[in-house]
mmCIF file of C-alpha atoms in Angstrom:
data_model
loop_
_atom_site.group_PDB
_atom_site.id
_atom_site.type_symbol
_atom_site.label_atom_id
_atom_site.label_comp_id
_atom_site.label_asym_id
_atom_site.label_seq_id
_atom_site.Cartn_x
_atom_site.Cartn_y
_atom_site.Cartn_z
ATOM 1 C CA MET A 1 0.000 0.000 0.000
ATOM 2 C CA ILE A 2 1.403 3.401 -1.011
ATOM 3 C CA LYS A 3 1.797 5.738 1.923
ATOM 4 C CA THR A 4 -0.024 9.078 1.612
ATOM 5 C CA GLU A 5 2.443 11.955 1.511
ATOM 6 C CA SER A 6 1.777 15.063 3.571
ATOM 7 C CA VAL A 7 1.565 18.365 1.693
ATOM 8 C CA ASP A 8 3.815 19.720 4.437
ATOM 9 C CA SER A 9 6.699 18.099 2.548
ATOM 10 C CA MET A 10 6.411 20.998 0.068
ATOM 11 C CA GLU A 11 6.731 23.759 2.691
ATOM 12 C CA PRO A 12 7.717 26.562 2.762
ATOM 13 C CA MET A 13 5.711 27.892 -0.156
ATOM 14 C CA LEU A 14 7.132 31.419 0.045
ATOM 15 C CA PRO A 15 10.350 33.053 1.226
ATOM 16 C CA PRO A 16 9.947 34.667 4.658
ATOM 17 C CA ASP A 17 8.536 38.200 4.863
ATOM 18 C CA GLY A 18 10.957 41.061 5.325
ATOM 19 C CA SER A 19 13.639 40.007 2.848
ATOM 20 C CA ARG A 20 15.033 43.391 1.827
ATOM 21 C CA LYS A 21 16.758 42.004 -1.253
ATOM 22 C CA LEU A 22 13.604 40.347 -2.595
ATOM 23 C CA GLU A 23 11.504 43.410 -1.830
ATOM 24 C CA ASN A 24 13.974 45.632 -3.695
ATOM 25 C CA LEU A 25 14.019 43.273 -6.660
ATOM 26 C CA ALA A 26 10.206 43.202 -6.789
ATOM 27 C CA PHE A 27 10.066 47.008 -6.637
ATOM 28 C CA ASP A 28 12.701 47.372 -9.372
ATOM 29 C CA LEU A 29 10.886 44.912 -11.626
ATOM 30 C CA ALA A 30 7.539 46.674 -11.203
ATOM 31 C CA THR A 31 9.088 50.102 -11.868
ATOM 32 C CA LYS A 32 11.109 49.043 -14.902
ATOM 33 C CA ALA A 33 8.299 46.996 -16.433
ATOM 34 C CA SER A 34 6.004 50.013 -16.197
ATOM 35 C CA GLY A 35 8.638 52.168 -17.881
ATOM 36 C CA LEU A 36 9.068 49.646 -20.701
ATOM 37 C CA ALA A 37 5.329 49.550 -21.400
ATOM 38 C CA SER A 38 5.254 53.351 -21.753
ATOM 39 C CA GLN A 39 8.099 53.360 -24.314
ATOM 40 C CA VAL A 40 6.152 51.749 -27.130
ATOM 41 C CA GLN A 41 3.087 52.955 -28.994
ATOM 42 C CA PRO A 42 0.183 50.474 -28.418
ATOM 43 C CA THR A 43 -0.142 49.342 -32.054
ATOM 44 C CA VAL A 44 3.618 48.844 -32.337
ATOM 45 C CA ARG A 45 3.505 46.966 -29.026
ATOM 46 C CA GLU A 46 1.276 44.387 -30.685
ATOM 47 C CA SER A 47 3.797 43.817 -33.470
ATOM 48 C CA VAL A 48 6.676 43.606 -31.012
ATOM 49 C CA GLY A 49 4.576 41.110 -29.034
ATOM 50 C CA ASN A 50 4.351 38.829 -32.074
ATOM 51 C CA LEU A 51 8.136 38.890 -32.386
ATOM 52 C CA VAL A 52 8.704 38.312 -28.669
ATOM 53 C CA ARG A 53 6.291 35.358 -28.583
ATOM 54 C CA SER A 54 8.266 33.682 -31.338
ATOM 55 C CA MET A 55 11.507 34.413 -29.486
ATOM 56 C CA ASN A 56 10.026 33.172 -26.200
ATOM 57 C CA CYS A 57 9.034 29.937 -27.887
ATOM 58 C CA TYR A 58 12.543 29.517 -29.349
ATOM 59 C CA TYR A 59 14.178 29.875 -25.929
ATOM 60 C CA SER A 60 11.598 27.721 -24.170
ATOM 61 C CA ASN A 61 12.305 25.002 -26.742
ATOM 62 C CA LEU A 62 16.020 25.462 -26.133
ATOM 63 C CA ILE A 63 15.600 24.845 -22.386
ATOM 64 C CA GLU A 64 13.880 21.561 -23.302
ATOM 65 C CA GLY A 65 16.824 20.624 -25.543
ATOM 66 C CA HIS A 66 14.892 21.350 -28.768
ATOM 67 C CA ASP A 67 16.945 23.706 -30.946
ATOM 68 C CA THR A 68 14.348 24.976 -33.422
ATOM 69 C CA HIS A 69 15.756 27.446 -35.939
ATOM 70 C CA PRO A 70 13.955 30.824 -35.880
ATOM 71 C CA ARG A 71 13.426 30.614 -39.653
ATOM 72 C CA ASP A 72 11.676 27.271 -39.259
ATOM 73 C CA ILE A 73 9.380 28.847 -36.677
ATOM 74 C CA ASP A 74 8.790 31.863 -38.930
ATOM 75 C CA ARG A 75 7.941 29.700 -41.957
ATOM 76 C CA ALA A 76 5.497 27.627 -39.945
ATOM 77 C CA LEU A 77 3.786 30.706 -38.500
ATOM 78 C CA ALA A 78 3.652 32.887 -41.589
ATOM 79 C CA HIS A 79 3.006 30.336 -44.315
ATOM 80 C CA ALA A 80 2.176 27.016 -42.605
ATOM 81 C CA ASP A 81 5.365 25.880 -44.372
ATOM 82 C CA TYR A 82 6.514 22.734 -42.614
ATOM 83 C CA SER A 83 9.726 20.830 -43.220
ATOM 84 C CA SER A 84 9.693 17.481 -45.019
ATOM 85 C CA ASP A 85 12.041 16.176 -42.320
ATOM 86 C CA PRO A 86 9.818 14.499 -39.672
ATOM 87 C CA ARG A 87 11.776 15.749 -36.651
ATOM 88 C CA ARG A 88 12.025 19.345 -37.877
ATOM 89 C CA ARG A 89 8.338 19.303 -38.783
ATOM 90 C CA SER A 90 7.412 18.080 -35.287
ATOM 91 C CA LEU A 91 9.548 20.792 -33.685
ATOM 92 C CA GLN A 92 7.877 23.416 -35.893
ATOM 93 C CA LYS A 93 4.452 22.224 -34.766
ATOM 94 C CA GLU A 94 5.598 22.251 -31.134
ATOM 95 C CA ALA A 95 6.753 25.842 -31.595
ATOM 96 C CA VAL A 96 3.465 26.925 -33.140
ATOM 97 C CA ALA A 97 1.590 25.243 -30.269
ATOM 98 C CA HIS A 98 3.560 27.236 -27.702
ATOM 99 C CA ILE A 99 3.077 30.525 -29.552
ATOM 100 C CA GLU A 100 -0.660 30.006 -29.959
ATOM 101 C CA VAL A 101 -1.149 29.277 -26.252
ATOM 102 C CA GLN A 102 0.907 32.304 -25.238
ATOM 103 C CA GLN A 103 -1.084 34.414 -27.696
ATOM 104 C CA MET A 104 -4.237 33.377 -25.841
ATOM 105 C CA ILE A 105 -2.655 34.531 -22.568
ATOM 106 C CA ASP A 106 -1.432 37.825 -24.025
ATOM 107 C CA SER A 107 -4.787 38.648 -25.611
ATOM 108 C CA GLY A 108 -6.848 37.688 -22.550
ATOM 109 C CA GLU A 109 -8.414 34.681 -24.272
ATOM 110 C CA ASP A 110 -7.198 32.321 -21.546
ATOM 111 C CA LEU A 111 -9.235 31.247 -18.536
ATOM 112 C CA ARG A 112 -9.752 34.355 -16.430
ATOM 113 C CA ILE A 113 -8.935 32.561 -13.198
ATOM 114 C CA GLU A 114 -5.846 32.290 -11.014
ATOM 115 C CA PRO A 115 -2.904 31.033 -13.150
ATOM 116 C CA THR A 116 -1.799 28.924 -10.163
ATOM 117 C CA SER A 117 -5.132 27.101 -9.877
ATOM 118 C CA ALA A 118 -5.280 23.417 -10.799
ATOM 119 C CA GLU A 119 -7.881 24.226 -13.448
ATOM 120 C CA TYR A 120 -5.667 26.816 -15.162
ATOM 121 C CA ILE A 121 -2.615 24.535 -15.080
ATOM 122 C CA ALA A 122 -4.646 21.707 -16.637
ATOM 123 C CA TRP A 123 -5.978 24.152 -19.247
ATOM 124 C CA LEU A 124 -2.442 25.180 -20.237
ATOM 125 C CA HIS A 125 -1.349 21.560 -20.582
ATOM 126 C CA ASN A 126 -4.411 20.619 -22.621
ATOM 127 C CA GLU A 127 -4.199 23.616 -24.956
ATOM 128 C CA PHE A 128 -0.547 22.892 -25.622
ATOM 129 C CA CYS A 129 -0.932 19.131 -26.070
ATOM 130 C CA LYS A 130 -3.923 19.282 -28.384
ATOM 131 C CA ARG A 131 -1.827 21.260 -30.856
ATOM 132 C CA LEU A 132 1.054 18.766 -30.866
ATOM 133 C CA PRO A 133 1.551 16.083 -33.499
ATOM 134 C CA GLU A 134 0.688 12.549 -32.369
ATOM 135 C CA GLU A 135 4.324 11.414 -32.259
ATOM 136 C CA MET A 136 5.124 14.033 -29.598
ATOM 137 C CA LEU A 137 2.420 12.726 -27.272
ATOM 138 C CA TRP A 138 4.284 9.564 -26.345
ATOM 139 C CA ILE A 139 7.221 9.129 -23.963
ATOM 140 C CA GLU A 140 9.138 6.102 -22.779
ATOM 141 C CA ASN A 141 9.366 5.040 -19.132
ATOM 142 C CA PRO A 142 13.160 4.837 -18.598
ATOM 143 C CA ASP A 143 12.784 1.971 -16.088
ATOM 144 C CA THR A 144 10.239 -0.280 -17.809
ATOM 145 C CA ARG A 145 10.708 0.886 -21.446
ATOM 146 C CA GLU A 146 6.916 1.126 -21.551
ATOM 147 C CA SER A 147 5.407 3.719 -23.901
ATOM 148 C CA ILE A 148 3.213 6.226 -22.068
ATOM 149 C CA GLN A 149 0.670 8.383 -23.865
ATOM 150 C CA ILE A 150 0.474 12.007 -22.790
ATOM 151 C CA LYS A 151 -3.119 13.147 -22.376
ATOM 152 C CA GLY A 152 -3.701 16.882 -22.382
ATOM 153 C CA GLY A 153 -4.765 18.294 -19.030
ATOM 154 C CA ILE A 154 -4.742 14.873 -17.340
ATOM 155 C CA LEU A 155 -2.562 14.413 -14.266
ATOM 156 C CA ARG A 156 -0.035 11.611 -14.380
ATOM 157 C CA ASP A 157 -1.191 8.324 -12.887
ATOM 158 C CA GLY A 158 2.217 6.832 -12.212
ATOM 159 C CA TRP A 159 5.507 7.245 -10.407
ATOM 160 C CA VAL A 160 8.266 9.490 -11.815
ATOM 161 C CA GLN A 161 11.740 10.609 -10.859
ATOM 162 C CA VAL A 162 13.349 13.850 -12.032
ATOM 163 C CA GLY A 163 17.087 13.689 -11.468
ATOM 164 C CA LYS A 164 17.470 12.985 -7.765
ATOM 165 C CA HIS A 165 14.019 14.350 -6.943
ATOM 166 C CA ILE A 166 11.031 12.047 -6.540
ATOM 167 C CA PRO A 167 7.818 14.111 -6.943
ATOM 168 C CA PRO A 168 4.649 13.305 -4.977
ATOM 169 C CA ASN A 169 2.789 10.071 -5.698
ATOM 170 C CA ALA A 170 0.116 10.309 -8.379
ATOM 171 C CA GLU A 171 -2.625 9.673 -5.787
ATOM 172 C CA ASP A 172 -1.507 12.733 -3.823
ATOM 173 C CA LEU A 173 -1.339 15.202 -6.725
ATOM 174 C CA PRO A 174 -4.806 16.774 -6.207
ATOM 175 C CA ARG A 175 -3.958 17.606 -2.594
ATOM 176 C CA PHE A 176 -0.605 19.110 -3.517
ATOM 177 C CA LEU A 177 -2.174 21.187 -6.291
ATOM 178 C CA ASN A 178 -4.869 22.397 -3.905
ATOM 179 C CA ARG A 179 -2.204 23.532 -1.463
ATOM 180 C CA PHE A 180 -0.291 25.107 -4.351
ATOM 181 C CA ALA A 181 -3.347 27.115 -5.437
ATOM 182 C CA GLU A 182 -4.099 28.181 -1.869
ATOM 183 C CA ALA A 183 -0.550 29.381 -1.202
ATOM 184 C CA TYR A 184 -0.283 31.490 -4.364
ATOM 185 C CA ASN A 185 -3.820 32.894 -4.459
ATOM 186 C CA SER A 186 -3.316 36.527 -5.417
ATOM 187 C CA ASN A 187 -6.280 37.626 -3.285
ATOM 188 C CA LYS A 188 -4.288 36.686 -0.186
ATOM 189 C CA LEU A 189 -1.049 38.407 -1.207
ATOM 190 C CA SER A 190 0.054 42.013 -1.526
ATOM 191 C CA ARG A 191 1.227 43.066 -4.982
ATOM 192 C CA GLN A 192 4.836 42.924 -3.833
ATOM 193 C CA SER A 193 4.298 39.410 -2.463
ATOM 194 C CA GLN A 194 2.581 38.383 -5.700
ATOM 195 C CA ILE A 195 5.683 39.376 -7.679
ATOM 196 C CA ILE A 196 7.995 37.498 -5.316
ATOM 197 C CA ALA A 197 5.652 34.504 -5.346
ATOM 198 C CA VAL A 198 6.039 33.973 -9.112
ATOM 199 C CA GLY A 199 9.534 32.566 -8.638
ATOM 200 C CA ALA A 200 8.474 30.378 -5.725
ATOM 201 C CA ALA A 201 5.484 29.021 -7.666
ATOM 202 C CA HIS A 202 7.741 28.360 -10.656
ATOM 203 C CA HIS A 203 9.887 26.027 -8.574
ATOM 204 C CA ARG A 204 7.100 24.387 -6.617
ATOM 205 C CA LEU A 205 5.081 23.425 -9.706
ATOM 206 C CA LEU A 206 8.154 21.772 -11.211
ATOM 207 C CA TRP A 207 8.672 20.063 -7.833
ATOM 208 C CA ILE A 208 5.105 18.671 -7.946
ATOM 209 C CA HIS A 209 5.598 17.560 -11.585
ATOM 210 C CA PRO A 210 1.870 17.037 -12.204
ATOM 211 C CA PHE A 211 2.121 15.592 -15.729
ATOM 212 C CA PHE A 212 4.191 12.852 -17.299
ATOM 213 C CA ASP A 213 5.586 15.387 -19.762
ATOM 214 C CA GLY A 214 5.264 19.088 -20.577
ATOM 215 C CA ASN A 215 5.828 20.344 -17.033
ATOM 216 C CA GLY A 216 8.597 22.772 -17.937
ATOM 217 C CA ARG A 217 6.592 24.304 -20.748
ATOM 218 C CA VAL A 218 3.454 24.600 -18.611
ATOM 219 C CA THR A 219 5.421 26.126 -15.740
ATOM 220 C CA ARG A 220 6.975 28.818 -17.928
ATOM 221 C CA LEU A 221 3.585 29.655 -19.457
ATOM 222 C CA MET A 222 2.050 29.789 -15.970
ATOM 223 C CA SER A 223 4.833 32.129 -14.843
ATOM 224 C CA HIS A 224 4.252 34.317 -17.907
ATOM 225 C CA ALA A 225 0.541 34.542 -17.080
ATOM 226 C CA SER A 226 1.246 35.196 -13.386
ATOM 227 C CA LEU A 227 3.632 38.050 -14.193
ATOM 228 C CA GLN A 228 0.963 39.602 -16.415
ATOM 229 C CA ARG A 229 -1.728 39.268 -13.743
ATOM 230 C CA CYS A 230 0.367 41.071 -11.138
ATOM 231 C CA GLY A 231 1.026 43.914 -13.568
ATOM 232 C CA VAL A 232 4.696 43.457 -14.453
ATOM 233 C CA GLY A 233 4.595 40.975 -17.316
ATOM 234 C CA SER A 234 3.692 41.872 -20.867
ATOM 235 C CA SER A 235 4.129 40.687 -24.426
ATOM 236 C CA LEU A 236 7.174 42.992 -24.697
ATOM 237 C CA TRP A 237 9.618 40.806 -22.789
ATOM 238 C CA SER A 238 10.223 37.169 -21.960
ATOM 239 C CA VAL A 239 11.707 35.530 -18.893
ATOM 240 C CA ALA A 240 12.382 32.390 -20.980
ATOM 241 C CA ARG A 241 15.181 34.173 -22.887
ATOM 242 C CA GLY A 242 16.964 34.974 -19.634
ATOM 243 C CA LEU A 243 16.474 31.474 -18.216
ATOM 244 C CA ALA A 244 17.804 29.862 -21.400
ATOM 245 C CA ARG A 245 20.829 32.161 -21.512
ATOM 246 C CA ASN A 246 21.571 31.209 -17.895
ATOM 247 C CA VAL A 247 20.371 27.631 -18.183
ATOM 248 C CA HIS A 248 23.112 26.058 -16.062
ATOM 249 C CA ASP A 249 22.423 28.382 -13.129
ATOM 250 C CA TYR A 250 18.688 27.967 -13.685
ATOM 251 C CA LYS A 251 18.784 24.188 -13.470
ATOM 252 C CA ALA A 252 21.302 24.163 -10.622
ATOM 253 C CA LEU A 253 19.197 26.537 -8.512
ATOM 254 C CA LEU A 254 16.031 24.573 -9.282
ATOM 255 C CA MET A 255 17.766 21.427 -8.077
ATOM 256 C CA SER A 256 19.129 23.219 -5.017
ATOM 257 C CA ALA A 257 15.630 24.397 -4.082
ATOM 258 C CA ASP A 258 14.550 20.732 -3.988
ATOM 259 C CA SER A 259 16.805 20.200 -0.980
ATOM 260 C CA GLN A 260 15.669 19.512 2.559
ATOM 261 C CA ARG A 261 15.943 22.035 5.374
ATOM 262 C CA ARG A 262 19.602 22.234 6.319
ATOM 263 C CA SER A 263 19.631 23.458 9.911
ATOM 264 C CA ASP A 264 17.633 25.241 12.622
ATOM 265 C CA PHE A 265 18.585 28.482 10.876
ATOM 266 C CA ASP A 266 16.986 27.386 7.597
ATOM 267 C CA GLY A 267 13.308 28.095 8.258
ATOM 268 C CA ARG A 268 10.727 25.754 9.727
ATOM 269 C CA GLY A 269 9.520 23.889 6.638
ATOM 270 C CA THR A 270 10.506 20.489 5.306
ATOM 271 C CA LEU A 271 12.373 22.048 2.388
ATOM 272 C CA SER A 272 15.135 24.631 2.583
ATOM 273 C CA THR A 273 13.977 28.220 2.982
ATOM 274 C CA LYS A 274 17.414 29.506 2.028
ATOM 275 C CA THR A 275 17.547 27.765 -1.336
ATOM 276 C CA LEU A 276 13.965 28.755 -2.215
ATOM 277 C CA THR A 277 14.875 32.372 -1.438
ATOM 278 C CA GLU A 278 17.988 32.091 -3.619
ATOM 279 C CA PHE A 279 15.918 30.781 -6.522
ATOM 280 C CA CYS A 280 13.399 33.623 -6.147
ATOM 281 C CA GLU A 281 16.244 36.157 -6.145
ATOM 282 C CA PHE A 282 17.667 34.575 -9.286
ATOM 283 C CA PHE A 283 14.272 34.485 -11.003
ATOM 284 C CA LEU A 284 13.484 38.155 -10.311
ATOM 285 C CA SER A 285 17.009 39.202 -11.319
ATOM 286 C CA ILE A 286 16.526 37.414 -14.646
ATOM 287 C CA CYS A 287 13.188 39.189 -15.140
ATOM 288 C CA ILE A 288 14.786 42.587 -14.488
ATOM 289 C CA ASP A 289 17.666 41.789 -16.837
ATOM 290 C CA GLN A 290 15.230 40.959 -19.639
ATOM 291 C CA VAL A 291 13.132 44.078 -19.061
ATOM 292 C CA ASP A 292 16.331 46.162 -19.153
ATOM 293 C CA TYR A 293 17.416 44.423 -22.358
ATOM 294 C CA MET A 294 14.140 45.087 -24.158
ATOM 295 C CA ALA A 295 13.996 48.660 -22.835
ATOM 296 C CA SER A 296 17.435 49.297 -24.324
ATOM 297 C CA LEU A 297 16.363 47.843 -27.688
ATOM 298 C CA LEU A 298 13.125 49.816 -27.779
ATOM 299 C CA GLU A 299 14.579 53.178 -26.749
ATOM 300 C CA PRO A 300 13.091 55.282 -29.563
ATOM 301 C CA ASN A 301 16.156 57.188 -30.750
ATOM 302 C CA ASP A 302 18.434 54.146 -30.736
ATOM 303 C CA PHE A 303 15.822 51.969 -32.385
ATOM 304 C CA LEU A 304 15.247 54.475 -35.185
ATOM 305 C CA ARG A 305 19.003 54.860 -35.672
ATOM 306 C CA ARG A 306 19.423 51.086 -36.131
ATOM 307 C CA MET A 307 16.411 50.976 -38.434
ATOM 308 C CA ARG A 308 17.717 53.872 -40.549
ATOM 309 C CA LEU A 309 21.193 52.350 -40.963
ATOM 310 C CA HIS A 310 19.712 49.015 -41.980
ATOM 311 C CA ILE A 311 17.226 50.487 -44.442
ATOM 312 C CA GLU A 312 19.932 52.673 -45.977
ATOM 313 C CA ASP A 313 22.000 49.523 -46.558
ATOM 314 C CA GLU A 314 18.998 47.804 -48.169
ATOM 315 C CA ILE A 315 18.394 50.823 -50.421
ATOM 316 C CA ALA A 316 22.076 50.886 -51.410
ATOM 317 C CA VAL A 317 21.953 47.291 -52.687
ATOM 318 C CA GLY A 318 18.586 47.801 -54.382
ATOM 319 C CA SER A 319 16.504 45.642 -52.028
ATOM 320 C CA LEU A 320 14.250 48.536 -51.006
ATOM 321 C CA PRO A 321 13.261 51.798 -52.744
ATOM 322 C CA LYS A 322 14.195 55.256 -51.490
ATOM 323 C CA GLY A 323 11.577 56.706 -49.166
ATOM 324 C CA SER A 324 11.203 53.420 -47.277
ATOM 325 C CA PHE A 325 12.683 54.660 -44.013
ATOM 326 C CA HIS A 326 10.328 57.645 -43.804
ATOM 327 C CA LEU A 327 7.286 55.382 -43.970
ATOM 328 C CA LEU A 328 8.712 52.918 -41.447
ATOM 329 C CA ARG A 329 9.650 55.726 -39.062
ATOM 330 C CA GLU A 330 6.128 57.133 -39.246
ATOM 331 C CA ALA A 331 4.652 53.693 -38.528
ATOM 332 C CA TRP A 332 6.955 53.353 -35.484
ATOM 333 C CA LEU A 333 6.085 56.772 -34.116
ATOM 334 C CA THR A 334 2.334 56.814 -34.753
ATOM 335 C CA GLY A 335 1.386 53.138 -34.716
ATOM 336 C CA GLU A 336 -0.371 53.143 -38.061
ATOM 337 C CA VAL A 337 -0.213 55.090 -41.297
ATOM 338 C CA GLN A 338 -3.118 55.891 -43.580
ATOM 339 C CA ARG A 339 -2.228 54.803 -47.098
ATOM 340 C CA GLY A 340 -3.287 58.182 -48.472
ATOM 341 C CA ARG A 341 -0.453 59.836 -46.531
ATOM 342 C CA ALA A 342 2.275 57.854 -48.313
ATOM 343 C CA PRO A 343 2.977 60.577 -50.925
ATOM 344 C CA GLU A 344 3.262 63.247 -48.211
ATOM 345 C CA ILE A 345 5.593 61.111 -46.065
ATOM 346 C CA THR A 346 7.841 59.919 -48.885
ATOM 347 C CA SER A 347 7.756 63.217 -50.864
ATOM 348 C CA TYR A 348 6.920 61.170 -53.959
ATOM 349 C CA GLY A 349 4.034 61.261 -56.376
ATOM 350 C CA GLU A 350 1.114 58.945 -55.746
ATOM 351 C CA ARG A 351 2.283 56.210 -58.118
ATOM 352 C CA MET A 352 5.840 56.072 -56.746
ATOM 353 C CA ALA A 353 4.580 56.257 -53.160
ATOM 354 C CA ARG A 354 2.320 53.262 -53.836
ATOM 355 C CA SER A 355 5.347 51.401 -55.184
ATOM 356 C CA VAL A 356 7.261 52.068 -51.930
ATOM 357 C CA VAL A 357 4.316 50.820 -49.879
ATOM 358 C CA SER A 358 3.991 47.720 -52.061
ATOM 359 C CA SER A 359 7.686 46.888 -51.701
ATOM 360 C CA LEU A 360 7.614 47.252 -47.905
ATOM 361 C CA ILE A 361 4.528 45.048 -47.650
ATOM 362 C CA LYS A 362 6.024 42.406 -49.954
ATOM 363 C CA LYS A 363 9.191 42.202 -47.852
ATOM 364 C CA GLY A 364 7.256 42.093 -44.588
ATOM 365 C CA TYR A 365 8.213 45.481 -43.124
ATOM 366 C CA LEU A 366 4.645 46.768 -43.216
ATOM 367 C CA LYS A 367 1.339 44.961 -42.818
ATOM 368 C CA SER A 368 -2.332 45.810 -43.027
ATOM 369 C CA GLN A 369 -5.586 44.044 -42.288
ATOM 370 C CA THR A 370 -7.007 44.650 -45.787
ATOM 371 C CA PRO A 371 -5.666 46.103 -49.072
ATOM 372 C CA ARG A 372 -7.104 49.493 -48.121
ATOM 373 C CA SER A 373 -6.713 49.601 -44.345
ATOM 374 C CA PRO A 374 -3.952 51.518 -42.495
ATOM 375 C CA LEU A 375 -0.385 50.257 -42.503
ATOM 376 C CA PHE A 376 1.432 49.162 -39.358
ATOM 377 C CA LEU A 377 4.990 48.135 -38.629
ATOM 378 C CA ALA A 378 6.076 44.510 -38.777
ATOM 379 C CA PHE A 379 9.375 42.818 -38.009
ATOM 380 C CA PRO A 380 10.552 40.409 -40.727
ATOM 381 C CA LEU A 381 13.226 37.984 -39.649
ATOM 382 C CA ASP A 382 15.674 39.506 -42.150
ATOM 383 C CA ALA A 383 15.558 42.752 -40.143
ATOM 384 C CA VAL A 384 15.604 41.256 -36.652
ATOM 385 C CA GLU A 385 19.361 41.036 -36.145
ATOM 386 C CA ARG A 386 19.829 44.668 -37.219
ATOM 387 C CA TRP A 387 16.842 46.106 -35.358
ATOM 388 C CA PHE A 388 17.006 43.798 -32.312
ATOM 389 C CA PRO A 389 20.662 42.801 -31.857
ATOM 390 C CA ARG A 390 21.273 39.697 -29.699
ATOM 391 C CA LEU A 391 17.566 38.811 -29.607
ATOM 392 C CA TYR A 392 18.618 35.339 -30.766
ATOM 393 C CA PRO A 393 22.027 33.705 -30.330
ATOM 394 C CA GLN A 394 24.662 34.693 -32.879
ATOM 395 C CA ASN A 395 24.338 32.994 -36.283
ATOM 396 C CA LYS A 396 20.803 31.834 -35.491
ATOM 397 C CA VAL A 397 18.861 34.355 -37.579
#
């Protein structure tokens, strides 16, 4: 008979109150995230969000050991153009699944309930899994070599081990998830505590390991939603990029936070308070680093300078017509451009101005909802490295 495990084995759920370092980090993140949001015109923010979702998916895949090329992701998203190679095609579909679920979060089309609730976590897992190809819904039990089918939103019904950590028994998962939801209920936490709690919840959900597979992906999506709900997250930045770029520290600190209480000076829970606090500090520091990074990229004068230099190079080699930068700059500054203003902005006659617009649309720099609707800025992959340096690893774009 399997012994029932006490939910106390997951305590503490939060770092202790009064940690000056964590409080300062939470304050800095809230302040800087607010500043970032004010930098970008709302319509442009939507276009940047599309780019960041694709980037977020790339880095989330990378953490899972799936190195999907950004161009493969772009082809799948823009043209439903999937590789003939089975593995690359599966990775493309996995990427699209992640992006579509995050899009639902960013647009408010997700469940409007607590992201740390069992229902929301199951929803994330189901939405992700139902978009995956069949071959990615099977894993092999490393002990028995048995094939296990992954069912979207359904808690695992068997024993697992993750490294040295043995998560709770399957029979105990509902109780652990109930305690998880109770501990991180935003109605019971101040805004500052909510921000700090995102890191703690990130670790504790991975510790529970509620599904046979997909836990890392679900946890990062839950963290993304939680950051948005407490007012610091947005579609303009991604914690996944920072975690992937510091993946060794990320995994080491996750493992460290699994450890048992070390002494009488290490809190009163079963697990170590010190290592949970260290993970939360790391997590918030990564968030701040990524907000700072995107704020530096989106600083208006610097962004327009990089755009101008790139477009001038494209004009010099004949890839774009003269007048292109003026239209793109206007779209950046105002959010959208009425097509009838193209002659005024480019200082060309109507026919030539239409040719400039057509060229920019064809190459993906401008988009519109219909052939007559206003133009808005887009970010083709060919421009990403020049406009958003270091967004992806070197030689990846």
